[in-house]
PDB file of C-alpha atoms in Angstrom:
ATOM      1  CA  MET G  29     -56.326-201.728-107.943  1.00 95.00           C
ATOM      2  CA  ILE G  30     -55.936-201.869-111.718  1.00 97.00           C
ATOM      3  CA  ARG G  31     -57.932-199.380-113.760  1.00 97.00           C
ATOM      4  CA  GLN G  32     -58.040-197.773-117.164  1.00 97.00           C
ATOM      5  CA  ALA G  33     -56.174-194.492-117.424  1.00 97.00           C
ATOM      6  CA  ASN G  34     -58.656-191.735-118.222  1.00 93.00           C
ATOM      7  CA  GLY G  35     -58.211-188.039-118.815  1.00 93.00           C
ATOM      8  CA  PRO G  36     -55.271-185.655-118.844  1.00 95.00           C
ATOM      9  CA  ALA G  37     -54.270-186.143-115.195  1.00 96.00           C
ATOM     10  CA  ASP G  38     -54.001-189.911-115.634  1.00 97.00           C
ATOM     11  CA  MET G  39     -52.052-189.466-118.854  1.00 96.00           C
ATOM     12  CA  ASP G  40     -49.595-187.199-117.038  1.00 97.00           C
ATOM     13  CA  VAL G  41     -49.072-189.975-114.471  1.00 98.00           C
ATOM     14  CA  VAL G  42     -48.633-192.594-117.212  1.00 98.00           C
ATOM     15  CA  ARG G  43     -46.085-190.426-118.992  1.00 98.00           C
ATOM     16  CA  GLN G  44     -44.206-189.950-115.719  1.00 98.00           C
ATOM     17  CA  LEU G  45     -44.174-193.723-115.182  1.00 98.00           C
ATOM     18  CA  CYS G  46     -42.966-194.258-118.763  1.00 97.00           C
ATOM     19  CA  TRP G  47     -40.119-191.777-118.269  1.00 97.00           C
ATOM     20  CA  GLU G  48     -39.209-193.538-115.008  1.00 97.00           C
ATOM     21  CA  TYR G  49     -39.205-196.803-116.952  1.00 96.00           C
ATOM     22  CA  ARG G  50     -36.865-195.355-119.573  1.00 96.00           C
ATOM     23  CA  ASP G  51     -34.570-194.015-116.824  1.00 96.00           C
ATOM     24  CA  TYR G  52     -34.613-197.436-115.135  1.00 95.00           C
ATOM     25  CA  LEU G  53     -33.637-199.100-118.420  1.00 94.00           C
ATOM     26  CA  LEU G  54     -30.875-196.565-119.091  1.00 95.00           C
ATOM     27  CA  GLY G  55     -29.399-197.223-115.645  1.00 94.00           C
ATOM     28  CA  HIS G  56     -29.762-200.996-115.689  1.00 93.00           C
ATOM     29  CA  SER G  57     -26.658-202.081-117.612  1.00 93.00           C
ATOM     30  CA  ASP G  58     -24.544-201.031-120.573  1.00 93.00           C
ATOM     31  CA  GLU G  59     -26.321-203.614-122.742  1.00 91.00           C
ATOM     32  CA  VAL G  60     -29.811-202.426-121.861  1.00 92.00           C
ATOM     33  CA  ARG G  61     -28.749-198.792-122.164  1.00 92.00           C
ATOM     34  CA  HIS G  62     -27.378-199.456-125.653  1.00 90.00           C
ATOM     35  CA  ALA G  63     -30.596-201.205-126.719  1.00 90.00           C
ATOM     36  CA  VAL G  64     -32.796-198.410-125.362  1.00 90.00           C
ATOM     37  CA  LEU G  65     -30.796-195.708-127.094  1.00 91.00           C
ATOM     38  CA  MET G  66     -30.902-197.730-130.316  1.00 88.00           C
ATOM     39  CA  ALA G  67     -34.697-198.059-130.191  1.00 87.00           C
ATOM     40  CA  TYR G  68     -35.750-194.963-128.256  1.00 87.00           C
ATOM     41  CA  GLY G  69     -33.469-191.990-128.491  1.00 90.00           C
ATOM     42  CA  LEU G  70     -34.586-188.962-126.513  1.00 93.00           C
ATOM     43  CA  GLU G  71     -36.417-187.272-129.402  1.00 95.00           C
ATOM     44  CA  SER G  72     -38.199-190.418-130.558  1.00 93.00           C
ATOM     45  CA  TYR G  73     -39.229-191.281-126.983  1.00 96.00           C
ATOM     46  CA  GLN G  74     -40.535-187.751-126.457  1.00 96.00           C
ATOM     47  CA  ALA G  75     -42.579-188.076-129.656  1.00 96.00           C
ATOM     48  CA  LEU G  76     -43.910-191.419-128.426  1.00 95.00           C
ATOM     49  CA  MET G  77     -44.896-189.879-125.088  1.00 96.00           C
ATOM     50  CA  ASP G  78     -46.566-186.934-126.838  1.00 96.00           C
ATOM     51  CA  GLY G  79     -48.751-189.331-128.849  1.00 95.00           C
ATOM     52  CA  LEU G  80     -49.261-191.971-126.174  1.00 94.00           C
ATOM     53  CA  ALA G  81     -52.932-191.245-125.527  1.00 91.00           C
ATOM     54  CA  GLU G  82     -53.783-191.481-129.225  1.00 91.00           C
ATOM     55  CA  LYS G  83     -51.654-194.576-129.894  1.00 90.00           C
ATOM     56  CA  HIS G  84     -53.422-196.447-127.097  1.00 91.00           C
ATOM     57  CA  ALA G  85     -56.900-194.900-127.293  1.00 89.00           C
ATOM     58  CA  ARG G  86     -60.023-197.008-127.071  1.00 92.00           C
ATOM     59  CA  PRO G  87     -61.427-198.975-128.794  1.00 93.00           C
ATOM     60  CA  ARG G  88     -59.145-202.030-129.040  1.00 93.00           C
ATOM     61  CA  ARG G  89     -56.284-200.236-127.288  1.00 96.00           C
ATOM     62  CA  ILE G  90     -55.825-199.447-123.642  1.00 97.00           C
ATOM     63  CA  ILE G  91     -53.573-197.941-121.005  1.00 98.00           C
ATOM     64  CA  LEU G  92     -53.885-199.348-117.508  1.00 98.00           C
ATOM     65  CA  LEU G  93     -52.721-197.893-114.216  1.00 98.00           C
ATOM     66  CA  ALA G  94     -52.075-199.893-111.065  1.00 98.00           C
ATOM     67  CA  GLU G  95     -52.526-198.187-107.716  1.00 97.00           C
ATOM     68  CA  ARG G  96     -51.674-199.153-104.156  1.00 95.00           C
ATOM     69  CA  ASP G  97     -53.082-197.139-101.288  1.00 93.00           C
ATOM     70  CA  GLY G  98     -54.408-194.649-103.843  1.00 93.00           C
ATOM     71  CA  LEU G  99     -50.986-193.973-105.376  1.00 96.00           C
ATOM     72  CA  PRO G 100     -49.920-194.958-108.897  1.00 97.00           C
ATOM     73  CA  VAL G 101     -47.282-197.702-108.881  1.00 98.00           C
ATOM     74  CA  ALA G 102     -47.391-199.258-112.355  1.00 98.00           C
ATOM     75  CA  CYS G 103     -48.631-198.959-115.906  1.00 98.00           C
ATOM     76  CA  GLY G 104     -48.987-201.092-118.991  1.00 98.00           C
ATOM     77  CA  MET G 105     -50.713-200.848-122.340  1.00 98.00           C
ATOM     78  CA  TYR G 106     -51.491-202.624-125.566  1.00 97.00           C
ATOM     79  CA  HIS G 107     -52.258-201.665-129.131  1.00 97.00           C
ATOM     80  CA  PRO G 108     -53.218-203.649-132.234  1.00 97.00           C
ATOM     81  CA  LEU G 109     -50.654-205.007-134.641  1.00 97.00           C
ATOM     82  CA  SER G 110     -53.436-206.368-136.867  1.00 97.00           C
ATOM     83  CA  ASP G 111     -57.111-207.295-136.591  1.00 97.00           C
ATOM     84  CA  THR G 112     -56.170-210.419-134.651  1.00 98.00           C
ATOM     85  CA  ASP G 113     -52.911-209.511-132.883  1.00 98.00           C
ATOM     86  CA  ALA G 114     -52.066-207.034-130.134  1.00 98.00           C
ATOM     87  CA  GLU G 115     -48.777-205.978-128.583  1.00 97.00           C
ATOM     88  CA  ILE G 116     -48.294-205.331-124.875  1.00 98.00           C
ATOM     89  CA  LYS G 117     -45.951-202.404-124.234  1.00 97.00           C
ATOM     90  CA  ARG G 118     -44.284-200.496-121.399  1.00 96.00           C
ATOM     91  CA  VAL G 119     -45.229-202.714-118.454  1.00 97.00           C
ATOM     92  CA  TYR G 120     -43.454-200.940-115.633  1.00 97.00           C
ATOM     93  CA  VAL G 121     -43.723-201.377-111.869  1.00 97.00           C
ATOM     94  CA  ARG G 122     -42.077-198.872-109.562  1.00 97.00           C
ATOM     95  CA  PRO G 123     -39.343-200.400-107.383  1.00 96.00           C
ATOM     96  CA  ASP G 124     -41.323-200.057-104.132  1.00 95.00           C
ATOM     97  CA  ALA G 125     -44.200-202.101-105.607  1.00 96.00           C
ATOM     98  CA  ARG G 126     -42.101-204.921-107.045  1.00 94.00           C
ATOM     99  CA  GLY G 127     -42.638-208.286-105.419  1.00 93.00           C
ATOM    100  CA  THR G 128     -46.218-207.414-104.423  1.00 95.00           C
ATOM    101  CA  GLY G 129     -47.971-209.174-107.316  1.00 96.00           C
ATOM    102  CA  THR G 130     -48.692-205.879-109.067  1.00 97.00           C
ATOM    103  CA  GLY G 131     -46.842-206.863-112.238  1.00 97.00           C
ATOM    104  CA  ARG G 132     -48.761-210.142-112.435  1.00 98.00           C
ATOM    105  CA  GLN G 133     -52.123-208.434-111.834  1.00 98.00           C
ATOM    106  CA  LEU G 134     -51.360-205.754-114.404  1.00 98.00           C
ATOM    107  CA  SER G 135     -50.218-208.311-116.992  1.00 98.00           C
ATOM    108  CA  GLN G 136     -53.318-210.443-116.385  1.00 98.00           C
ATOM    109  CA  ALA G 137     -55.532-207.377-116.803  1.00 98.00           C
ATOM    110  CA  LEU G 138     -53.830-206.561-120.115  1.00 98.00           C
ATOM    111  CA  ILE G 139     -54.356-210.142-121.329  1.00 98.00           C
ATOM    112  CA  THR G 140     -57.991-210.090-120.233  1.00 98.00           C
ATOM    113  CA  GLY G 141     -58.529-206.747-121.959  1.00 97.00           C
ATOM    114  CA  ALA G 142     -56.953-207.911-125.206  1.00 98.00           C
ATOM    115  CA  ARG G 143     -59.143-211.015-125.187  1.00 98.00           C
ATOM    116  CA  ALA G 144     -62.268-208.920-124.518  1.00 97.00           C
ATOM    117  CA  ASP G 145     -61.270-206.597-127.374  1.00 97.00           C
ATOM    118  CA  GLY G 146     -61.370-209.570-129.752  1.00 97.00           C
ATOM    119  CA  PHE G 147     -57.684-210.280-130.245  1.00 98.00           C
ATOM    120  CA  SER G 148     -56.633-213.904-130.664  1.00 98.00           C
ATOM    121  CA  ARG G 149     -52.930-213.395-129.850  1.00 98.00           C
ATOM    122  CA  VAL G 150     -50.787-210.994-127.865  1.00 98.00           C
ATOM    123  CA  PHE G 151     -47.087-210.381-128.287  1.00 98.00           C
ATOM    124  CA  LEU G 152     -44.488-208.702-126.120  1.00 98.00           C
ATOM    125  CA  ASP G 153     -40.759-208.460-125.689  1.00 96.00           C
ATOM    126  CA  THR G 154     -38.421-207.896-122.792  1.00 96.00           C
ATOM    127  CA  SER G 155     -34.694-207.613-122.260  1.00 94.00           C
ATOM    128  CA  ARG G 156     -32.861-210.925-122.295  1.00 94.00           C
ATOM    129  CA  LEU G 157     -31.389-209.797-118.949  1.00 95.00           C
ATOM    130  CA  PHE G 158     -34.801-209.419-117.264  1.00 95.00           C
ATOM    131  CA  THR G 159     -35.188-212.989-116.057  1.00 95.00           C
ATOM    132  CA  ASP G 160     -37.861-212.097-113.481  1.00 94.00           C
ATOM    133  CA  ALA G 161     -40.043-210.630-116.243  1.00 96.00           C
ATOM    134  CA  GLN G 162     -39.407-213.697-118.400  1.00 97.00           C
ATOM    135  CA  ARG G 163     -40.484-216.022-115.567  1.00 97.00           C
ATOM    136  CA  LEU G 164     -43.617-213.940-115.028  1.00 97.00           C
ATOM    137  CA  TYR G 165     -44.615-214.010-118.700  1.00 98.00           C
ATOM    138  CA  GLU G 166     -43.910-217.728-118.998  1.00 98.00           C
ATOM    139  CA  SER G 167     -45.993-218.407-115.867  1.00 98.00           C
ATOM    140  CA  LEU G 168     -48.877-216.554-117.557  1.00 98.00           C
ATOM    141  CA  GLY G 169     -48.655-218.896-120.545  1.00 98.00           C
ATOM    142  CA  PHE G 170     -46.509-216.864-122.936  1.00 98.00           C
ATOM    143  CA  ARG G 171     -44.193-218.894-125.150  1.00 98.00           C
ATOM    144  CA  ALA G 172     -40.837-217.697-126.471  1.00 97.00           C
ATOM    145  CA  ARG G 173     -40.663-217.043-130.205  1.00 97.00           C
ATOM    146  CA  GLY G 174     -38.687-215.028-132.720  1.00 94.00           C
ATOM    147  CA  ALA G 175     -39.113-211.339-133.421  1.00 94.00           C
ATOM    148  CA  TYR G 176     -42.658-210.429-134.484  1.00 95.00           C
ATOM    149  CA  ALA G 177     -41.923-206.955-135.875  1.00 90.00           C
ATOM    150  CA  ASP G 178     -39.194-205.141-137.741  1.00 88.00           C
ATOM    151  CA  LEU G 179     -36.460-203.875-135.422  1.00 85.00           C
ATOM    152  CA  PRO G 180     -33.437-201.629-135.774  1.00 83.00           C
ATOM    153  CA  GLU G 181     -30.364-203.520-136.984  1.00 83.00           C
ATOM    154  CA  GLY G 182     -28.815-205.549-134.148  1.00 82.00           C
ATOM    155  CA  MET G 183     -31.700-204.961-131.710  1.00 85.00           C
ATOM    156  CA  ALA G 184     -33.078-208.526-131.673  1.00 88.00           C
ATOM    157  CA  GLU G 185     -29.986-209.865-129.884  1.00 90.00           C
ATOM    158  CA  PHE G 186     -30.899-207.849-126.773  1.00 92.00           C
ATOM    159  CA  LEU G 187     -34.497-209.055-126.518  1.00 94.00           C
ATOM    160  CA  VAL G 188     -36.629-212.117-125.810  1.00 96.00           C
ATOM    161  CA  PHE G 189     -39.915-212.239-127.713  1.00 97.00           C
ATOM    162  CA  TYR G 190     -43.135-213.831-126.487  1.00 98.00           C
ATOM    163  CA  GLU G 191     -46.540-214.803-127.824  1.00 98.00           C
ATOM    164  CA  LEU G 192     -49.733-215.887-126.085  1.00 98.00           C
ATOM    165  CA  ASN G 193     -52.699-217.428-127.861  1.00 98.00           C
ATOM    166  CA  LEU G 194     -55.905-216.093-126.368  1.00 98.00           C
TER     167      LEU G 194
END
């Protein structure tokens, strides 16, 4: 089941999932670790987590939770970049839920939500090493493109950027 995260208890779960995601990235490879530390040092990530609910608050922003058997297994969110463009962020599926279609369902729900919120395009990025994520996004209609936002120096080389016209 995919649902909107609501209230403090849900936000605690989302933050926990986001920290797990960061830990997963830090442990993935030296390249991914370097990119994460470049973009999200501990203090900046903590600040992001502290303001997560506000950064993704309705309207025109959302945080979604995916559950299996009543337990949280994934999260994802989007926020506006402009009146017409949104960015999907922090799509994370716990290891025990990977391969179950949860990532696809969550991504589709984010796309559907962005369309319903009046956006005409969505953007996202992923590590160039995450080929499974790239295949998923491409199968959902995303097309590779260049960077769509300013990044720390040298960061773009670690990422693949995508765009989907809604």
